[in-house]
Coordinates of C-alpha atoms in Angstrom, one line a residue:
X112 CA -8.8 29.5 -2.5
X113 CA -10.1 26.4 -4.1
X114 CA -13.8 25.4 -3.6
X115 CA -13.5 21.7 -2.8
X116 CA -17.2 21.2 -3.2
X117 CA -16.6 21.8 -6.9
X118 CA -13.5 19.7 -7.2
X119 CA -13.1 16.6 -9.4
X120 CA -13.4 14.5 -6.2
X121 CA -17.1 15.5 -6.2
X122 CA -19.3 14.0 -3.5
X123 CA -16.5 11.7 -2.3
X124 CA -14.4 14.6 -1.2
X125 CA -15.2 14.1 2.5
X126 CA -14.5 10.4 2.7
X127 CA -11.4 10.2 0.4
X128 CA -9.8 13.4 1.6
X129 CA -10.2 12.6 5.2
X130 CA -8.9 9.1 4.9
X131 CA -6.1 9.8 2.4
X132 CA -5.2 13.5 2.2
X133 CA -6.6 14.4 5.6
X134 CA -7.8 17.9 4.5
X135 CA -8.4 19.0 8.0
X136 CA -9.2 22.4 9.5
X137 CA -9.1 23.7 13.0
X138 CA -11.6 21.1 14.4
X139 CA -9.9 18.2 12.7
X140 CA -6.4 18.2 14.4
X141 CA -7.0 18.2 18.1
X142 CA -4.4 19.5 20.4
X143 CA -2.9 16.6 22.4
X144 CA -2.7 16.3 26.2
X145 CA 0.6 16.5 28.0
X146 CA 0.7 12.9 29.0
X147 CA 3.4 10.7 27.4
X148 CA 2.1 9.2 24.1
X149 CA 1.8 5.5 24.4
X150 CA -0.2 4.4 21.3
X151 CA 1.2 1.5 19.4
X152 CA -1.5 1.2 16.8
X153 CA -0.3 -0.7 13.7
X154 CA -1.9 -0.2 10.3
X155 CA -1.2 -1.7 6.9
X156 CA 2.1 -0.2 5.7
X157 CA 1.7 2.4 3.1
X158 CA 5.2 3.3 1.8
X159 CA 6.6 2.0 -1.4
X160 CA 10.2 1.4 -0.2
X161 CA 13.2 1.9 -2.4
X162 CA 16.2 -0.1 -1.3
X163 CA 18.9 1.3 -3.5
X164 CA 19.7 4.2 -1.1
X165 CA 22.6 4.4 1.2
X166 CA 22.8 5.6 4.8
X167 CA 22.0 9.3 5.3
X168 CA 24.9 11.7 5.6
X169 CA 25.0 14.7 7.9
X170 CA 26.2 17.9 6.3
X171 CA 28.7 19.9 8.3
X172 CA 27.5 22.4 10.7
X173 CA 27.6 26.1 9.8
X174 CA 25.7 29.2 9.1
X175 CA 24.2 30.6 6.0
X176 CA 22.0 33.7 5.5
X177 CA 20.3 34.9 8.7
X178 CA 22.1 33.9 11.9
X179 CA 20.6 33.0 15.2
X180 CA 22.2 35.2 17.9
X181 CA 22.5 33.8 21.4
X182 CA 20.4 36.1 23.5
X183 CA 19.5 39.7 24.2
X184 CA 18.5 42.4 21.9
X185 CA 18.6 42.6 18.1
X186 CA 20.0 45.5 16.1
X187 CA 17.4 47.2 13.9
X188 CA 18.2 48.5 10.5
X189 CA 18.0 52.1 11.8
X190 CA 20.7 51.3 14.4
X191 CA 18.3 51.2 17.4
X192 CA 18.1 48.2 19.6
X193 CA 14.8 46.4 19.9
X194 CA 13.7 43.6 22.2
X195 CA 12.9 40.1 20.9
X196 CA 9.4 38.7 21.5
X197 CA 8.8 38.3 25.2
X198 CA 6.4 35.4 25.1
X199 CA 7.6 32.1 26.7
X200 CA 8.3 29.2 24.4
X201 CA 5.3 27.0 23.6
X202 CA 5.5 24.0 26.1
X203 CA 6.8 20.9 24.4
X204 CA 4.2 18.1 23.9
X205 CA 6.6 15.4 25.1
X206 CA 10.1 15.1 26.6
X207 CA 11.7 12.4 24.4
X208 CA 14.2 14.5 22.7
X209 CA 17.6 15.2 24.4
X210 CA 19.6 18.2 23.6
X211 CA 22.1 16.0 21.7
X212 CA 19.3 14.6 19.6
X213 CA 18.0 18.1 18.7
X214 CA 21.4 19.4 17.8
X215 CA 22.0 16.4 15.5
X216 CA 18.6 16.9 13.9
X217 CA 19.2 20.6 13.0
X218 CA 22.9 20.2 12.2
X219 CA 22.5 21.8 8.7
X220 CA 23.5 25.2 7.4
X221 CA 21.1 27.7 8.8
X222 CA 19.5 28.8 5.5
X223 CA 17.2 31.7 4.9
X224 CA 14.5 32.3 7.5
X225 CA 12.8 35.4 6.1
X226 CA 9.7 33.6 4.8
X227 CA 9.2 31.7 8.0
X228 CA 9.7 34.9 10.1
X229 CA 7.2 36.7 7.9
X230 CA 4.5 34.0 8.6
X231 CA 5.1 34.3 12.3
X232 CA 4.9 38.1 12.2
X233 CA 1.6 37.9 10.3
X234 CA 0.2 35.4 12.8
X235 CA 1.4 37.6 15.7
X236 CA -0.4 40.5 14.2
X237 CA -3.7 38.5 14.2
X238 CA -3.8 37.3 10.6
X239 CA -5.2 33.8 10.0
X240 CA -2.8 31.4 8.4
X241 CA -2.7 28.0 6.7
X242 CA -0.1 25.4 7.3
X243 CA 0.4 22.2 5.2
X244 CA 2.3 19.1 4.7
X245 CA 3.0 16.8 1.7
X246 CA 4.6 13.5 1.7
X247 CA 4.1 9.7 2.0
X248 CA 2.6 7.4 4.6
X249 CA 4.6 8.9 7.5
X250 CA 3.0 12.3 6.7
X251 CA -0.4 10.8 6.2
X252 CA 0.0 9.3 9.8
X253 CA 0.3 5.6 9.4
X254 CA 1.0 3.8 12.7
X255 CA -0.1 6.8 14.7
X256 CA -2.9 5.6 17.0
X257 CA -5.0 8.7 16.0
X258 CA -3.9 10.5 12.9
X259 CA -5.9 13.6 13.9
X260 CA -4.2 13.8 17.3
X261 CA -0.9 12.0 17.5
X262 CA 0.7 12.4 14.1
X263 CA 3.7 14.6 13.6
X264 CA 1.8 16.8 11.2
X265 CA -0.9 17.5 13.8
X266 CA 1.9 18.3 16.3
X267 CA 3.2 20.8 13.9
X268 CA -0.2 22.4 13.4
X269 CA -0.7 22.5 17.1
X270 CA 2.4 24.6 17.7
X271 CA 1.0 27.3 15.5
X272 CA -2.4 27.3 17.2
X273 CA -0.9 27.2 20.7
X274 CA 1.6 30.0 19.8
X275 CA -1.2 32.2 18.2
X276 CA -4.4 31.2 20.0
X277 CA -6.4 34.2 18.8
X278 CA -6.2 33.3 15.1
X279 CA -7.5 30.4 13.0
X280 CA -4.9 28.0 11.8
X281 CA -6.1 26.1 8.8
X282 CA -4.4 22.7 8.3
X283 CA -3.9 20.8 5.0
X284 CA -2.5 17.2 5.1
X285 CA -1.6 16.2 1.6
X286 CA 0.2 13.0 2.6
X287 CA -0.6 9.8 0.7
X288 CA 1.0 6.5 1.6
X289 CA 3.1 4.7 -0.9
X290 CA 3.9 7.8 -3.0
X291 CA 7.0 9.6 -4.0
X292 CA 8.0 13.1 -4.9
X293 CA 7.4 12.2 -8.6
X294 CA 3.7 11.9 -7.9
X295 CA 4.0 14.7 -5.4
X296 CA 5.2 17.3 -7.9
X297 CA 2.3 16.5 -10.2
X298 CA -0.4 16.7 -7.5
X299 CA 1.0 19.5 -5.3
X300 CA -0.9 22.3 -7.0
X301 CA -4.3 20.7 -6.6
X302 CA -3.8 18.9 -3.3
X303 CA -1.9 21.7 -1.5
X304 CA -1.0 24.9 -3.2
X305 CA -4.6 25.8 -4.2
X306 CA -5.2 26.0 -0.4
X307 CA -2.7 28.9 -0.3
X308 CA -0.5 27.6 2.5
X309 CA 1.7 30.0 4.4
X310 CA 4.0 27.3 5.8
X311 CA 4.8 23.9 4.2
X312 CA 6.7 20.8 5.3
X313 CA 7.9 18.3 2.6
X314 CA 8.6 14.7 3.6
X315 CA 9.4 12.1 0.9
X316 CA 12.8 10.8 2.0
X317 CA 11.8 7.2 2.7
X318 CA 9.8 6.8 -0.6
X319 CA 12.4 8.5 -2.9
X320 CA 15.7 7.1 -3.8
X321 CA 19.2 8.6 -3.8
X322 CA 19.3 8.7 -7.6
X323 CA 19.0 11.3 -10.4
X324 CA 15.4 10.5 -11.2
X325 CA 14.2 11.4 -7.7
X326 CA 16.6 14.3 -7.4
X327 CA 14.9 15.9 -10.4
X328 CA 11.4 15.3 -9.1
X329 CA 12.2 16.5 -5.6
X330 CA 14.0 19.5 -7.0
X331 CA 11.0 20.4 -9.2
X332 CA 8.7 19.9 -6.2
X333 CA 10.7 22.3 -4.1
X334 CA 10.8 24.9 -6.9
X335 CA 7.1 24.6 -7.5
X336 CA 6.4 25.4 -3.9
X337 CA 9.0 28.2 -3.6
X338 CA 7.8 29.8 -6.9
X339 CA 4.1 29.8 -5.8
X340 CA 2.6 33.2 -5.7
X341 CA 1.7 32.9 -2.1
X342 CA 5.4 32.7 -1.2
X343 CA 5.0 29.9 1.4
X344 CA 7.8 29.2 3.9
X345 CA 9.2 25.8 3.3
X346 CA 10.9 23.3 5.7
X347 CA 12.4 20.0 4.7
X348 CA 11.9 16.9 6.9
X349 CA 14.0 13.9 6.5
X350 CA 12.7 10.6 7.9
X351 CA 14.5 7.2 7.8
X352 CA 14.0 3.5 7.7
X353 CA 15.4 1.3 10.5
X354 CA 18.6 0.5 8.5
X355 CA 19.2 4.2 7.7
X356 CA 17.8 4.0 4.2
X357 CA 16.7 7.5 3.2
X358 CA 17.0 10.0 0.4
X359 CA 18.4 12.5 2.8
X360 CA 21.7 12.8 0.9
X361 CA 19.9 14.0 -2.2
X362 CA 17.3 16.1 -0.4
X363 CA 19.8 17.9 1.9
X364 CA 22.0 18.9 -1.0
X365 CA 19.0 20.4 -2.8
X366 CA 17.9 22.1 0.4
X367 CA 21.3 23.5 0.9
X368 CA 21.3 24.9 -2.7
X369 CA 18.1 26.8 -2.0
X370 CA 19.0 27.8 1.6
X371 CA 16.1 26.0 3.2
X372 CA 15.6 25.0 6.8
X373 CA 16.0 21.3 7.3
X374 CA 15.3 18.8 10.1
X375 CA 16.5 15.1 10.2
X376 CA 14.5 12.6 12.3
X377 CA 17.1 10.0 11.2
X378 CA 20.0 12.1 12.6
X379 CA 18.1 12.5 15.8
X380 CA 17.2 8.8 16.5
X381 CA 19.7 6.5 14.8
X382 CA 22.8 7.5 16.8
X383 CA 20.8 7.3 20.0
X384 CA 19.6 3.8 19.1
X385 CA 23.2 2.8 18.3
X386 CA 24.2 4.1 21.7
X387 CA 21.6 1.9 23.4
X388 CA 19.5 4.9 24.7
X389 CA 16.3 3.2 23.2
X390 CA 15.5 0.7 20.5
X391 CA 13.9 1.1 17.1
X392 CA 10.9 -1.0 18.3
X393 CA 10.2 1.7 20.9
X394 CA 9.5 4.2 18.1
X395 CA 8.1 2.0 15.3
X396 CA 6.0 -1.2 14.9
X397 CA 7.8 -2.1 11.6
X398 CA 10.9 -1.0 9.8
X399 CA 9.7 2.4 8.8
X400 CA 6.6 4.0 10.3
X401 CA 6.8 5.9 13.5
X402 CA 4.4 5.0 16.3
X403 CA 3.0 7.6 18.6
X404 CA 6.4 8.0 20.3
X405 CA 8.1 8.3 17.0
X406 CA 5.6 10.9 15.8
X407 CA 6.0 12.7 19.2
X408 CA 9.8 12.9 18.6
X409 CA 9.3 14.5 15.2
X410 CA 6.7 16.8 16.7
X411 CA 9.0 17.8 19.6
X412 CA 11.8 18.5 17.1
X413 CA 9.4 20.8 15.2
X414 CA 8.2 22.5 18.4
X415 CA 11.8 23.2 19.5
X416 CA 12.8 24.5 16.1
X417 CA 9.8 26.8 15.7
X418 CA 10.2 28.0 19.3
X419 CA 13.8 28.8 18.5
X420 CA 13.0 30.8 15.4
X421 CA 10.2 32.7 17.2
X422 CA 12.4 33.6 20.1
X423 CA 14.8 35.4 17.7
X424 CA 12.1 36.7 15.4
X425 CA 13.2 40.4 15.6
X426 CA 16.7 39.5 14.6
X427 CA 15.5 38.3 11.2
X428 CA 15.1 40.8 8.4
X429 CA 11.5 41.8 7.7
X430 CA 12.2 41.9 4.0
X431 CA 11.5 38.5 2.5
X432 CA 14.4 37.3 0.4
X433 CA 13.1 36.8 -3.2
X434 CA 13.5 33.3 -4.6
X435 CA 15.8 33.7 -7.7
X436 CA 17.9 30.6 -7.5
X437 CA 18.4 28.7 -10.7
X438 CA 17.2 25.1 -10.9
X439 CA 19.7 22.5 -9.6
X440 CA 18.5 19.9 -12.1
X441 CA 16.2 19.9 -15.1
X442 CA 13.0 22.0 -14.9
X443 CA 10.9 19.1 -16.1
X444 CA 7.7 19.0 -14.0
X445 CA 7.0 22.6 -13.0
X446 CA 3.7 22.4 -14.9
X447 CA 3.0 18.8 -13.9
X448 CA -0.6 17.8 -13.4
X449 CA -2.8 14.8 -12.8
X450 CA -5.3 13.6 -15.5
X451 CA -7.9 11.1 -14.4
X452 CA -11.2 10.1 -15.9
X453 CA -12.7 13.5 -15.0
X454 CA -10.1 15.2 -17.2
X455 CA -9.4 12.8 -20.0
X456 CA -11.5 10.4 -22.1
X457 CA -10.0 7.6 -24.2
X458 CA -10.3 7.8 -28.0
X459 CA -10.8 4.1 -27.9
X460 CA -11.9 2.4 -24.6
X461 CA -11.1 -1.2 -25.8
X462 CA -11.7 -3.7 -23.0
X463 CA -11.4 -1.0 -20.3
X464 CA -14.3 0.7 -18.6
X465 CA -14.4 3.9 -16.5
X466 CA -14.8 3.1 -12.8
X467 CA -16.0 5.3 -9.9
X468 CA -15.4 4.7 -6.2
X469 CA -12.2 3.1 -5.1
X470 CA -11.9 2.9 -1.3
X471 CA -8.1 3.1 -1.2
X472 CA -7.1 5.4 -4.0
X473 CA -7.8 9.2 -4.1
X474 CA -8.8 9.4 -7.8
X475 CA -12.5 9.1 -8.3
X476 CA -12.6 8.3 -12.0
X477 CA -10.2 5.7 -13.4
X478 CA -10.0 2.9 -15.9
X479 CA -10.1 -0.8 -15.2
X480 CA -10.2 -4.0 -17.3
X481 CA -11.1 -7.5 -16.4
X482 CA -9.8 -9.0 -19.6
X483 CA -7.6 -6.6 -21.6
X484 CA -8.3 -8.2 -24.9
X485 CA -8.4 -4.8 -26.6
X486 CA -6.1 -1.9 -25.9
X487 CA -7.3 1.4 -24.4
X488 CA -6.0 4.4 -26.4
X489 CA -5.6 8.0 -25.3
X490 CA -4.4 11.1 -27.1
X491 CA -2.3 13.1 -24.6
X492 CA -0.6 16.4 -25.4
X493 CA 2.5 16.8 -23.2
X494 CA 6.3 16.8 -23.2
X495 CA 6.5 14.2 -20.4
X496 CA 4.1 11.4 -19.6
X497 CA 3.9 9.0 -16.7
X498 CA 1.2 6.7 -15.2
X499 CA -0.1 6.0 -11.7
X500 CA -1.5 2.4 -11.7
X501 CA -2.7 -0.1 -9.2
X502 CA -0.5 -2.9 -7.8
X503 CA -2.5 -5.7 -6.1
X504 CA -1.6 -8.8 -4.2
X505 CA -4.4 -10.6 -6.1
X506 CA -2.7 -12.8 -8.7
X507 CA -5.6 -12.0 -11.0
X508 CA -3.8 -8.8 -11.8
X509 CA -1.5 -9.1 -14.8
X510 CA 1.2 -7.4 -16.9
X511 CA 0.3 -4.7 -19.4
X512 CA 2.4 -3.0 -22.1
X513 CA 2.4 0.7 -22.7
X514 CA 3.0 2.0 -26.3
X515 CA 3.6 5.7 -27.1
X516 CA 3.3 6.6 -30.8
X517 CA 3.5 2.9 -31.6
X518 CA 6.8 2.4 -29.7
X519 CA 6.8 0.0 -26.8
X520 CA 7.8 1.9 -23.6
X521 CA 7.4 -0.4 -20.6
X522 CA 5.7 -3.4 -19.3
X523 CA 3.8 -2.7 -16.0
X524 CA 3.2 -5.4 -13.5
X525 CA -0.2 -5.1 -11.7
X526 CA 0.5 -8.2 -9.6
X527 CA 2.3 -7.2 -6.4
X528 CA 3.6 -10.6 -5.7
X529 CA 4.9 -11.0 -2.2
X530 CA 3.9 -7.4 -1.4
X531 CA 2.5 -5.9 1.8
X532 CA -0.8 -5.0 0.3
X533 CA -2.5 -3.0 -2.5
X534 CA -0.5 0.1 -3.5
X535 CA -0.1 2.8 -6.1
X536 CA 2.9 2.8 -8.4
X537 CA 3.9 6.0 -10.3
X538 CA 6.2 5.4 -13.3
X539 CA 7.7 7.8 -15.9
X540 CA 7.1 6.5 -19.4
X541 CA 8.2 9.3 -21.8
X542 CA 10.5 12.3 -21.6
X543 CA 11.1 15.1 -24.1
X544 CA 11.9 18.8 -24.3
X545 CA 8.8 19.9 -26.2
X546 CA 5.1 19.2 -25.8
X547 CA 3.4 17.3 -28.6
X548 CA 0.2 15.2 -29.2
X549 CA 1.0 11.6 -28.5
X550 CA -1.0 8.4 -29.0
X551 CA -0.8 6.3 -25.9
X552 CA -1.9 2.7 -25.8
X553 CA -2.2 0.2 -22.9
X554 CA -2.7 -3.5 -23.8
X555 CA -2.2 -6.8 -22.1
X556 CA 1.2 -8.4 -22.5
X557 CA 0.9 -11.7 -24.4
X558 CA 2.6 -13.5 -21.5
X559 CA 0.5 -11.9 -18.8
X560 CA -0.2 -14.2 -15.8
X561 CA -3.4 -12.3 -15.0
X562 CA -6.2 -10.4 -16.7
X563 CA -7.0 -7.4 -14.4
X564 CA -5.3 -4.0 -14.7
X565 CA -6.2 -0.6 -13.4
X566 CA -5.0 2.8 -14.7
X567 CA -5.5 5.3 -11.9
X568 CA -4.4 8.5 -13.7
X569 CA -1.8 10.0 -16.1
X570 CA 1.0 12.3 -14.9
X571 CA 1.8 14.9 -17.5
X572 CA 3.9 18.0 -17.9

């Protein structure tokens, strides 16, 4: 397991990772009380919204792989009957979810449950486990009144600790607001997989779009998790905007292709809102982020699902199904990684200087310019190159051009005109089939309206 005291985040690991990645262990995700959540805390939105998506579609119901039987005994491989676990279900943390809402949320093909069952068996046998989440601002916990108590991710962690009170359940929250699966696939190794999680939830459906670019990055993210040597169990969570905008269509098709368990918050809440059972404002302070009640609904869906799997644990094969499925898109980012100032030095700094300490962004060493009169130049060996850069509502931020091997690739706008606040923007700049050494230059556009620009890191594979 990674020693975070020696990570590239250095002495800032505590502050940054608590505020942005919420790397929390047992003491940092307190179990909630049983009273109805009522928090309506509103924080600055953190999701970079993509508006090209359509409304989510619900795959037809059915079964695939291991079935859930109704009740009673399970048939062992040797022909003898054996009883399912006798423990009562973990009590639900709230009572917002109706039976109809739950059925809609899990109305996907069953998928393979052998990895999830294996984690539960190890925990039942007394083995400590690690659970983790990766996603955007909803996973990070925006608009929850207390991210360490009322977020859906903490609800998920609490189920494991309440179900198995005699073990230690480590918890890793790798959610970062305003980020997509494209950045996620590049940072998942360092931010999540190095912690050797046994169970992982992925949530990027309101930050990704229903297009081929995000289909490839999401596919590569799932494959990278499923191919990890720790064989973590993986569950896909689909969230939604108020108008139904979500990448659920893309995500569910990929999940179906890999036989993964899936839960849709959008499927649960949107039909109930349309039917007048409650209003969107009851579950969100804006058009996207769940408040405490919204997080409680997601948490309750997870409690019910995990209770359901555990109740039928002895019906699921003890042999974990090997992951041998072929990629559903291009295997482009399986070796993706993040390069910031701790990993990469420019061959020519130009008008840029290396900066340390940025209160919002989780990368400690980055490059910033106040004038941009001279280009910053890097030599990067990779097949695919992208950049994470800062967008700011300050009009002093300008437009900068990126050249790779002397060829203009893209003009990046650091001025987030009319935006909701400072953000990170991840963009793909160069794609090829083979790794090579490339000269990468960033210089101010001659028509730039501002002088400032910040390169947070490079995304390479």
